[in-house]
Every structure is written in structure tokens, then in C-alpha cells.
Coordinates of C-alpha atoms in Angstrom, one line a residue:
Chain A
X18 CA 110.8 33.9 136.8
X19 CA 112.9 35.5 134.0
X20 CA 114.0 39.0 133.2
X21 CA 113.3 41.0 130.1
X22 CA 115.7 43.8 129.1
X23 CA 114.0 46.5 126.9
X24 CA 115.4 50.0 126.1
X25 CA 117.8 49.8 129.1
X26 CA 115.0 48.9 131.6
X27 CA 114.4 45.5 133.1
X28 CA 111.0 43.9 133.5
X29 CA 110.0 40.7 135.3
X30 CA 108.3 37.9 133.5
X31 CA 106.5 35.4 135.8
X32 CA 106.6 31.7 135.1
X33 CA 104.0 30.9 132.4
X34 CA 103.5 34.5 131.5
X35 CA 104.0 35.7 127.9
X36 CA 106.4 38.5 127.0
X37 CA 103.4 40.5 125.9
X38 CA 101.5 40.0 129.1
X39 CA 104.6 40.8 131.2
X40 CA 105.4 44.0 129.4
X41 CA 101.8 45.2 129.2
X42 CA 101.3 44.5 132.9
X43 CA 104.3 46.7 133.7
X44 CA 103.1 49.6 131.6
X45 CA 105.0 49.0 128.3
X46 CA 102.8 49.8 125.3
X47 CA 103.2 46.8 122.9
X48 CA 100.8 46.7 119.9
X49 CA 98.8 43.5 119.9
X50 CA 95.6 42.0 118.6
X51 CA 94.7 38.3 118.6
X52 CA 96.9 37.2 121.5
X53 CA 97.0 33.8 119.9
X54 CA 100.1 33.9 117.7
X55 CA 98.1 34.4 114.6
X56 CA 97.9 38.1 113.6
X57 CA 101.6 39.0 114.1
X58 CA 100.7 42.5 115.3
X59 CA 102.9 42.0 118.5
X60 CA 106.1 41.1 116.6
X61 CA 109.3 42.0 118.5
X62 CA 113.0 41.3 117.9
X63 CA 115.3 39.5 120.3
X64 CA 119.1 40.2 120.6
X65 CA 121.2 38.0 118.4
X66 CA 122.4 35.8 121.3
X67 CA 118.9 35.4 122.8
X68 CA 117.4 31.9 123.1
X69 CA 114.0 32.5 121.4
X70 CA 111.5 29.7 122.1
X71 CA 110.6 28.1 118.8
X72 CA 106.9 28.3 119.3
X73 CA 107.2 32.1 119.4
X74 CA 108.4 32.1 115.8
X75 CA 105.8 29.8 114.4
X76 CA 104.2 31.2 111.2
X77 CA 106.9 33.9 110.7
X78 CA 108.7 34.1 107.5
X79 CA 112.1 32.3 107.6
X80 CA 113.8 35.6 106.9
X81 CA 112.2 37.1 110.0
X82 CA 113.1 34.1 112.1
X83 CA 116.7 34.4 111.0
X84 CA 116.7 37.9 112.4
X85 CA 115.3 36.7 115.7
X86 CA 111.9 38.2 115.3
X87 CA 109.2 36.6 117.5
X88 CA 105.6 37.0 118.5
X89 CA 105.4 38.4 122.1
X90 CA 102.0 37.0 122.8
X91 CA 103.1 33.4 122.5
X92 CA 106.6 33.8 123.8
X93 CA 107.2 32.2 127.2
X94 CA 110.9 32.8 127.9
X95 CA 112.9 30.1 129.6
X96 CA 115.8 32.4 130.3
X97 CA 116.5 36.2 130.4
X98 CA 116.1 38.0 127.1
X99 CA 117.0 41.3 125.6
X100 CA 114.3 42.5 123.3
X101 CA 113.2 45.5 121.3
X102 CA 110.2 46.8 119.4
X103 CA 111.0 46.7 115.7
X104 CA 110.9 50.5 115.3
X105 CA 113.4 51.3 117.9
X106 CA 116.4 49.9 116.0
X107 CA 116.5 52.9 113.7
X108 CA 119.9 54.2 114.8
X109 CA 122.0 56.2 112.3
X110 CA 125.4 55.3 110.8
X111 CA 127.8 57.7 109.2
X112 CA 128.6 57.0 105.5
X113 CA 130.8 58.6 102.8
X114 CA 129.9 58.8 99.1
X115 CA 132.5 56.8 97.2
X116 CA 131.0 56.5 93.7
X117 CA 128.4 58.2 91.5
X118 CA 127.7 56.9 88.0
X119 CA 124.7 57.0 85.7
X120 CA 123.0 53.6 85.0
X121 CA 120.7 55.2 82.4
X122 CA 119.1 58.6 81.8
X123 CA 117.2 58.7 85.1
X124 CA 118.9 56.3 87.4
X125 CA 122.2 56.8 89.3
X126 CA 124.3 54.2 91.1
X127 CA 125.4 55.7 94.4
X128 CA 128.3 54.0 96.2
X129 CA 128.6 54.5 100.0
X130 CA 131.3 53.5 102.3
X131 CA 129.9 52.8 105.8
X132 CA 132.6 51.2 108.1
X133 CA 130.2 50.7 111.0
X134 CA 127.9 48.6 108.9
X135 CA 129.4 45.1 109.2
X136 CA 126.7 42.9 108.1
X137 CA 123.5 42.9 106.1
X138 CA 121.5 40.7 103.7
X139 CA 121.5 41.5 100.0
X140 CA 118.1 42.8 99.1
X141 CA 117.5 44.7 102.4
X142 CA 117.0 48.5 102.3
X143 CA 118.4 51.4 104.3
X144 CA 117.0 54.8 105.0
X145 CA 119.2 57.6 103.7
X146 CA 119.2 60.9 105.6
X147 CA 119.6 64.2 103.9
X148 CA 119.2 65.7 107.4
X149 CA 117.8 64.5 110.7
X150 CA 114.2 65.0 109.7
X151 CA 114.3 64.0 106.0
X152 CA 115.0 60.5 104.8
X153 CA 114.0 58.1 102.0
X154 CA 114.3 54.3 101.7
X155 CA 116.7 52.8 99.1
X156 CA 117.3 49.1 98.5
X157 CA 120.8 47.8 98.6
X158 CA 122.0 46.6 95.2
X159 CA 125.3 45.3 96.6
X160 CA 126.3 42.1 98.4
X161 CA 128.1 42.2 101.8
X162 CA 131.4 41.1 100.1
X163 CA 131.4 44.2 97.9
X164 CA 133.8 47.0 98.9
X165 CA 131.0 49.5 99.3
X166 CA 127.2 49.8 99.5
X167 CA 125.4 50.5 96.2
X168 CA 122.0 52.2 95.7
X169 CA 120.1 52.8 92.5
X170 CA 118.5 56.2 92.7
X171 CA 115.8 57.1 90.2
X172 CA 115.1 60.8 89.6
X173 CA 111.4 61.4 90.4
X174 CA 109.7 64.4 88.9
X175 CA 109.1 66.2 92.2
X176 CA 111.5 64.1 94.3
X177 CA 113.2 66.3 96.8
X178 CA 115.6 63.6 97.8
X179 CA 116.3 62.1 94.4
X180 CA 116.8 65.5 92.7
X181 CA 119.2 66.5 95.5
X182 CA 121.1 63.2 95.0
X183 CA 121.2 63.6 91.2
X184 CA 122.1 67.4 91.2
X185 CA 124.1 68.0 94.3
X186 CA 125.6 64.9 95.9
X187 CA 129.3 64.6 95.3
X188 CA 132.0 61.9 95.8
X189 CA 133.5 62.5 99.3
X190 CA 130.3 63.9 100.8
X191 CA 129.3 62.6 104.3
X192 CA 125.8 61.6 105.2
X193 CA 123.9 59.2 107.5
X194 CA 122.0 56.0 106.9
X195 CA 119.9 53.6 109.0
X196 CA 120.9 50.1 109.7
X197 CA 119.5 47.8 106.9
X198 CA 116.0 46.6 107.4
X199 CA 113.5 44.5 105.4
X200 CA 112.9 40.8 104.9
X201 CA 113.1 40.6 101.1
X202 CA 116.4 38.7 100.8
X203 CA 117.9 35.4 99.7
X204 CA 118.2 32.7 102.3
X205 CA 120.6 29.8 101.8
X206 CA 119.1 26.4 102.0
X207 CA 116.8 24.8 99.4
X208 CA 119.5 25.4 96.8
X209 CA 117.5 23.5 94.2
X210 CA 114.3 25.6 94.6
X211 CA 113.5 27.6 91.4
X212 CA 113.6 31.4 91.9
X213 CA 111.5 34.0 90.1
X214 CA 112.6 37.6 90.4
X215 CA 110.4 40.3 89.0
X216 CA 111.3 44.0 89.1
X217 CA 110.3 47.3 87.5
X218 CA 112.4 50.4 87.2
X219 CA 114.9 50.8 90.0
X220 CA 113.3 47.8 91.7
X221 CA 116.1 46.0 90.0
X222 CA 118.4 47.2 92.8
X223 CA 117.5 44.6 95.5
X224 CA 117.1 41.9 92.8
X225 CA 120.7 42.5 91.8
X226 CA 121.8 41.9 95.3
X227 CA 119.5 38.8 95.8
X228 CA 120.6 37.4 92.4
X229 CA 124.3 37.8 93.1
X230 CA 123.9 36.5 96.6
X231 CA 122.2 33.4 95.3
X232 CA 124.8 32.8 92.6
X233 CA 127.6 33.4 95.1
X234 CA 126.1 30.7 97.4
X235 CA 125.9 28.3 94.4
X236 CA 122.1 28.2 94.2
X237 CA 121.6 25.3 91.8
X238 CA 117.9 25.7 90.9
X239 CA 116.7 27.7 87.9
X240 CA 116.8 31.5 88.5
X241 CA 114.6 33.7 86.2
X242 CA 114.9 37.5 86.4
X243 CA 112.3 39.7 84.6
X244 CA 113.1 43.4 84.6
X245 CA 110.4 45.7 83.2
X246 CA 110.3 49.2 82.0
X247 CA 108.1 51.3 79.7
X248 CA 110.7 51.6 77.0
X249 CA 114.2 50.4 76.3
X250 CA 115.8 53.5 77.7
X251 CA 114.5 52.6 81.1
X252 CA 116.3 49.3 81.2
X253 CA 119.8 49.2 82.7
X254 CA 122.6 46.8 83.6
X255 CA 121.6 44.9 80.6
X256 CA 125.1 43.9 79.5
X257 CA 126.1 42.9 83.1
X258 CA 123.0 40.7 83.4
X259 CA 123.5 39.1 80.0
X260 CA 127.1 38.4 81.0
X261 CA 126.0 36.8 84.3
X262 CA 123.5 34.6 82.3
X263 CA 126.3 33.5 80.0
X264 CA 128.4 32.4 83.0
X265 CA 125.6 30.7 84.9
X266 CA 123.6 28.2 82.9
X267 CA 120.8 28.2 85.5
X268 CA 120.3 32.0 85.4
X269 CA 118.0 33.5 82.8
X270 CA 117.5 37.2 82.2
X271 CA 114.5 38.6 80.3
X272 CA 114.2 42.4 79.9
X273 CA 110.6 43.5 79.1
X274 CA 109.2 46.7 77.7
X275 CA 105.6 47.5 78.1
X276 CA 105.0 50.3 75.5
X277 CA 107.3 49.2 72.6
X278 CA 107.3 46.1 70.3
X279 CA 109.7 43.3 71.1
X280 CA 113.2 43.8 69.7
X281 CA 116.1 41.5 69.8
X282 CA 116.6 40.0 73.3
X283 CA 113.7 42.0 74.7
X284 CA 110.1 41.0 75.2
X285 CA 107.1 43.2 74.8
X286 CA 104.7 43.4 77.7
X287 CA 104.6 44.0 81.4
X288 CA 107.3 42.1 83.3
X289 CA 104.8 40.3 85.6
X290 CA 102.6 39.3 82.6
X291 CA 105.5 37.9 80.6
X292 CA 106.9 36.1 83.7
X293 CA 103.5 34.5 84.6
X294 CA 102.8 33.5 80.9
X295 CA 106.1 31.7 80.8
X296 CA 105.7 30.2 84.3
X297 CA 102.0 29.6 84.9
X298 CA 102.6 27.1 87.8
X299 CA 104.7 28.4 90.6
X300 CA 104.1 25.6 93.1
X301 CA 107.4 25.1 94.9
X302 CA 108.9 28.4 93.7
X303 CA 110.4 31.2 95.6
X304 CA 109.3 34.6 94.3
X305 CA 110.8 38.1 94.8
X306 CA 108.9 41.2 93.7
X307 CA 110.4 44.7 93.8
X308 CA 109.5 48.0 92.2
X309 CA 106.3 49.9 91.5
X310 CA 103.9 49.3 94.5
X311 CA 100.9 48.6 92.2
X312 CA 103.0 46.0 90.3
X313 CA 104.1 44.4 93.5
X314 CA 100.6 44.2 94.9
X315 CA 99.1 42.7 91.7
X316 CA 102.1 40.4 91.1
X317 CA 101.9 39.1 94.7
X318 CA 98.3 38.1 94.1
X319 CA 99.0 36.6 90.7
X320 CA 102.0 34.6 92.1
X321 CA 99.8 33.3 94.9
X322 CA 97.0 32.3 92.6
X323 CA 99.7 30.6 90.4
X324 CA 100.2 28.4 93.5
X325 CA 103.3 30.0 95.0
X326 CA 103.1 29.5 98.8
X327 CA 102.4 32.8 100.7
X328 CA 105.6 32.3 102.7
X329 CA 107.7 31.9 99.6
X330 CA 106.7 35.3 98.2
X331 CA 109.0 38.1 99.2
X332 CA 108.4 41.8 98.3
X333 CA 109.9 45.2 99.0
X334 CA 108.4 46.5 102.2
X335 CA 108.5 50.2 101.4
X336 CA 106.6 52.4 99.1
X337 CA 108.4 55.1 97.1
X338 CA 107.5 58.6 98.2
X339 CA 107.2 61.1 95.2
X340 CA 107.9 64.4 97.0
Chain B
X30 CA 83.2 19.2 121.6
X31 CA 84.3 21.8 119.1
X32 CA 87.9 21.2 120.0
X33 CA 87.4 17.6 119.1
X34 CA 86.4 18.7 115.6
X35 CA 89.7 20.6 115.3
X36 CA 91.7 17.5 116.2
X37 CA 89.6 15.2 114.0
X38 CA 90.4 17.5 111.1
X39 CA 94.1 17.3 111.8
X40 CA 94.7 20.4 114.0
X41 CA 97.1 23.1 112.9
X42 CA 98.5 21.2 109.9
X43 CA 94.9 20.9 108.5
X44 CA 94.4 24.6 109.0
X45 CA 97.6 25.4 107.1
X46 CA 96.7 23.1 104.2
X47 CA 93.1 24.5 104.1
X48 CA 94.0 28.2 104.3
X49 CA 96.0 27.9 101.1
X50 CA 93.3 26.2 99.1
X51 CA 90.5 28.2 100.6
X52 CA 92.1 31.7 100.3
X53 CA 93.0 31.0 96.6
X54 CA 89.4 30.1 95.9
X55 CA 88.1 33.2 97.7
X56 CA 90.4 35.5 95.8
X57 CA 89.4 34.0 92.5
X58 CA 85.6 34.2 93.2
X59 CA 84.2 37.2 91.4
X60 CA 81.2 37.3 93.8
X61 CA 83.4 38.1 96.8
X62 CA 86.9 38.9 95.7
X63 CA 86.2 42.7 95.7
X64 CA 85.9 42.5 99.5
X65 CA 89.5 41.3 99.6
X66 CA 91.0 44.1 97.4
X67 CA 93.1 46.8 99.0
X68 CA 94.2 44.7 101.9
X69 CA 97.6 43.4 102.8
X70 CA 97.5 39.8 101.5
X71 CA 99.6 38.4 104.3
X72 CA 97.6 40.0 107.1
X73 CA 94.5 38.8 105.3
X74 CA 95.9 35.3 105.1
X75 CA 96.6 35.4 108.8
X76 CA 93.0 36.4 109.3
X77 CA 91.8 33.5 107.1
X78 CA 93.9 31.2 109.2
X79 CA 92.3 32.6 112.4
X80 CA 88.9 32.2 110.8
X81 CA 89.5 28.6 109.8
X82 CA 90.9 27.7 113.2
X83 CA 87.7 29.1 114.7
X84 CA 85.5 27.3 112.1
X85 CA 87.3 24.1 113.0
X86 CA 86.6 24.7 116.6
X87 CA 90.3 25.3 117.5
X88 CA 91.9 27.5 120.1
X89 CA 91.3 31.0 118.6
X90 CA 88.2 32.4 120.2
X91 CA 86.5 35.4 118.6
X92 CA 83.8 37.0 120.6
X93 CA 80.6 38.1 118.8
X94 CA 81.6 41.7 119.4
X95 CA 84.9 41.2 117.6
X96 CA 83.1 39.6 114.7
X97 CA 80.7 42.6 114.5
X98 CA 83.5 45.1 114.7
X99 CA 85.7 43.3 112.3
X100 CA 83.1 43.1 109.5
X101 CA 81.2 46.4 110.1
X102 CA 83.1 48.2 107.3
X103 CA 82.3 45.4 104.9
X104 CA 78.6 45.4 105.8
X105 CA 78.7 49.2 105.0
X106 CA 80.0 48.2 101.6
X107 CA 77.2 45.8 101.0
X108 CA 78.2 42.5 102.6
X109 CA 75.1 40.4 102.8
X110 CA 73.8 36.8 103.1
X111 CA 74.8 35.9 99.5
X112 CA 78.4 36.8 100.2
X113 CA 78.4 34.9 103.4
X114 CA 77.0 31.9 101.6
X115 CA 79.7 32.2 98.9
X116 CA 82.4 32.1 101.5
X117 CA 80.9 29.0 103.1
X118 CA 80.6 27.4 99.7
X119 CA 84.3 28.0 99.0
X120 CA 85.2 26.6 102.4
X121 CA 83.1 23.5 101.7
X122 CA 84.7 23.1 98.3
X123 CA 88.2 23.5 99.8
X124 CA 87.5 20.8 102.4
X125 CA 86.1 18.5 99.7
X126 CA 89.3 19.1 97.6
X127 CA 91.3 18.1 100.7
X128 CA 89.2 14.9 101.1
X129 CA 87.7 15.8 104.4
X130 CA 84.8 13.4 105.2
X131 CA 81.3 14.9 104.6
X132 CA 80.2 14.6 108.2
X133 CA 83.1 16.7 109.4
X134 CA 82.4 19.3 106.6
X135 CA 78.9 19.5 107.9
X136 CA 80.1 20.1 111.4
X137 CA 82.4 22.9 110.1
X138 CA 79.5 24.4 108.2
X139 CA 77.4 24.4 111.4
X140 CA 80.1 26.3 113.3
X141 CA 80.2 28.9 110.5
X142 CA 76.5 29.3 110.6
X143 CA 76.6 30.3 114.3
X144 CA 78.6 33.4 113.2
X145 CA 76.3 34.6 110.4
X146 CA 74.4 37.2 112.4
X147 CA 77.5 38.6 114.0
X148 CA 79.4 38.8 110.7
X149 CA 76.5 40.5 109.0
X150 CA 75.8 42.8 112.0
X151 CA 72.2 41.7 112.2

């Protein structure tokens, strides 16, 4: 018999019993469905030092496995485990605004110093709190070795949070953020695998983190980044990305504009269409999709139909809220 | 006996290979792709995997009640025999592409056929 520690309580797990059965039997509500390790509804997270049985991570994305997520219905612990339901990790961290600079007419880069945040994966996102009941998700554009966290905040027409950030937030202000979450990030290993990064608007933020992380870790495969916007004014970090492409022969940057004709160094068309036209066969590729939810949804399907494996397609997990 | 089919086909590895080929065919088939719009692709792929495991006689056991409940909203949108046939046709083509012997494909088809009335809520 082993013990399960959850939310400061302890539950018994009989020999041969799954974590799901043990917790459910003792009155803990754990969402579940197929109870066969297939549907992933009962996903939970184990503490970093827990010994998660390998069978309990079968079928999960490698990024989730690396964060000790497991499927409770097929997890038969061999030793005591500390576990949590994914939603309960939303604790708040104090942060200070250290930089605010415009990236273009509608997007600001916000720098945050958060001493209690020691580790994250480039490409993950945080929830930023204006007050206890009001938060929005923003992807991290920085890598952990940067001196501060960076967010790309686009002003939305009726965006209460984004307008507040654009009009009122000042360097030196204090606020709170959640611990980073999300599984759209670069994982070392398979350094020769080609990477396709497609982003629209401020969806470039996580891709910047993922790109820099991959380059820092000496990813040797080809890396193609397509950043799309309606017009040239919506593109940003163009010079920085061109400079990175000059220094890294395996990195290729293609800015795309959907409502203007192609001009020098810029292709005409939607980023996903330009990317798929240039790379029609994605078998063996790793694909990262960030930005407009409709673009992400359609690009995910197109990438899959172009033979990218489902487990090799990573996408932003959150949807922007307009008001 | 059904479990025997699952092992003859190659067990979980065969399911993983088949789900990729099969799901791509289903998503590209204009006769049925509309039924797969507006769903989370990964969850849907997990369901395809569960479906194939069942079709292969493997260890996922749906009850007829689950089948009826799971497809009721699609029947309301017009899911009928022709769509069921199209899915089976795509499954057969996928297994042929993976060089599965014809007699095993026939067995898989027979397992699928046992679910027709529940899937279509007849």
C-alpha cells in the first residue's frame, strides 16, 4: 500500500489500485472518462521528485511528461507520491515592471522582474493579474537566462487589460503573475529535427522564446519562422530576426503580409499558406503554432494533413479574450 | 477471440500506426469531414485511437450505451448509414495501406458492423 499526498491531505492507495480509483473511493473529485489511459481527461501532475510509473505517461506529449504530468486512471504507484490537479497550481508571484517599450504601433514589450520565478520553459505563458479577480494570459517572449521576463502586449479595441497596460502601467509598478503554464515549448533532444514556427500578430512572443531557446541549445536542424500580419505595420522585431538569421545559417525568417503585395524581404499571403506552400511535406518536422485562434486551429489541421505527427504539433493553449 | 485479433494486428503499435493514416483520411474525406469540424483535434485523435483499439478487439470496452450517447449529437446533425459506411471504407483503405492481410481487415470490418445500430442510435 502506498500513500498519496494531495492538497495537504493523505490518501491510501491499495496494491494494484490506480490513483484515480484510490482518490475517487476516498471522496476526491477527479474528472475522468475512459479509465483506459486513452482520453487524458484525468491528467494530474506529480511533484518534481516523484517516481511516476512510465506506463502512466504513455501517450502524453513529451513536454507534459517532462513536467511530470500523468494519467491517474493508469497510474499504479510503487511508492508514495505527492500529486496535484492541474488547476490547483495557480499560485501568485509578485513582479515589478522593469521595462516598457513599443515594438510597433499596437504592441508593447513589457519587462517584468519576478525573483520568485526561478525556472520556466521559453514559450510558456503566465497569467497577469490587474487585481485578484481580473487576469489575462500572456506568452513569455524571453528565455530563462534573460535578466527579466518579456511579454508582447497587443492593444485590443475593447481590451480592458491591454488598454490598462498600454495607457497606465509604468516602470516600477508592482503586480502579480501566475507560475508559467503551457506545453508549447522547445525540448532539447532530436537536435537535427526541422522546426516550423508559424505565428500571427503578438503570437510572435512565444515563438521568439522557442527560437532563441533552440538556437541557444545549438539546434542543428533547419528552423523556419513565418510571422504573419495584415500589413507591414503589424510586423515587428524584423531587424532582430534578420540579424539572427544572418548569424545562424540554419535559421530562416519569412515575414508575411496578407493584405498587401509582396515587397522586398516580405511575402504576400497568410503566414500558414506561405509556410505550407514552401514546405508541403512535414513528415518528421516539429511544428509550433501561435497567435490568432482560428489560424492556429486551421494550421494545426493543415500541418497534420501535411504529415506532421500529432505529437509533434505544439500550439498556444489559450485564447485571447477581447474584453 | 477479439483480443486475438488485436494481437494479430500488432497490438498498440498497430493502433498508433493506423490512427495516423486513418484520421488523415477521415479529415480529408468531404463526405464526413464536417462531422469532425469544431472539435479539439488531439481529443478527437485520442477518440480515434480508442475507436481503433475497440475495432481491433483490444482492451478498450465501450458499452452500447456509451456509443449511443457519444454519437447522439451527430445523429441529430444528420449522421446516417452512408457516413458510417464512409468511415468503415476509410478504415479499410488505411489498413490496406498498412499491408494488413485481407482476412484480418474483414474481421475488423465485422467488429465495426456490430456497432452500427448503437452509433446511429437505431
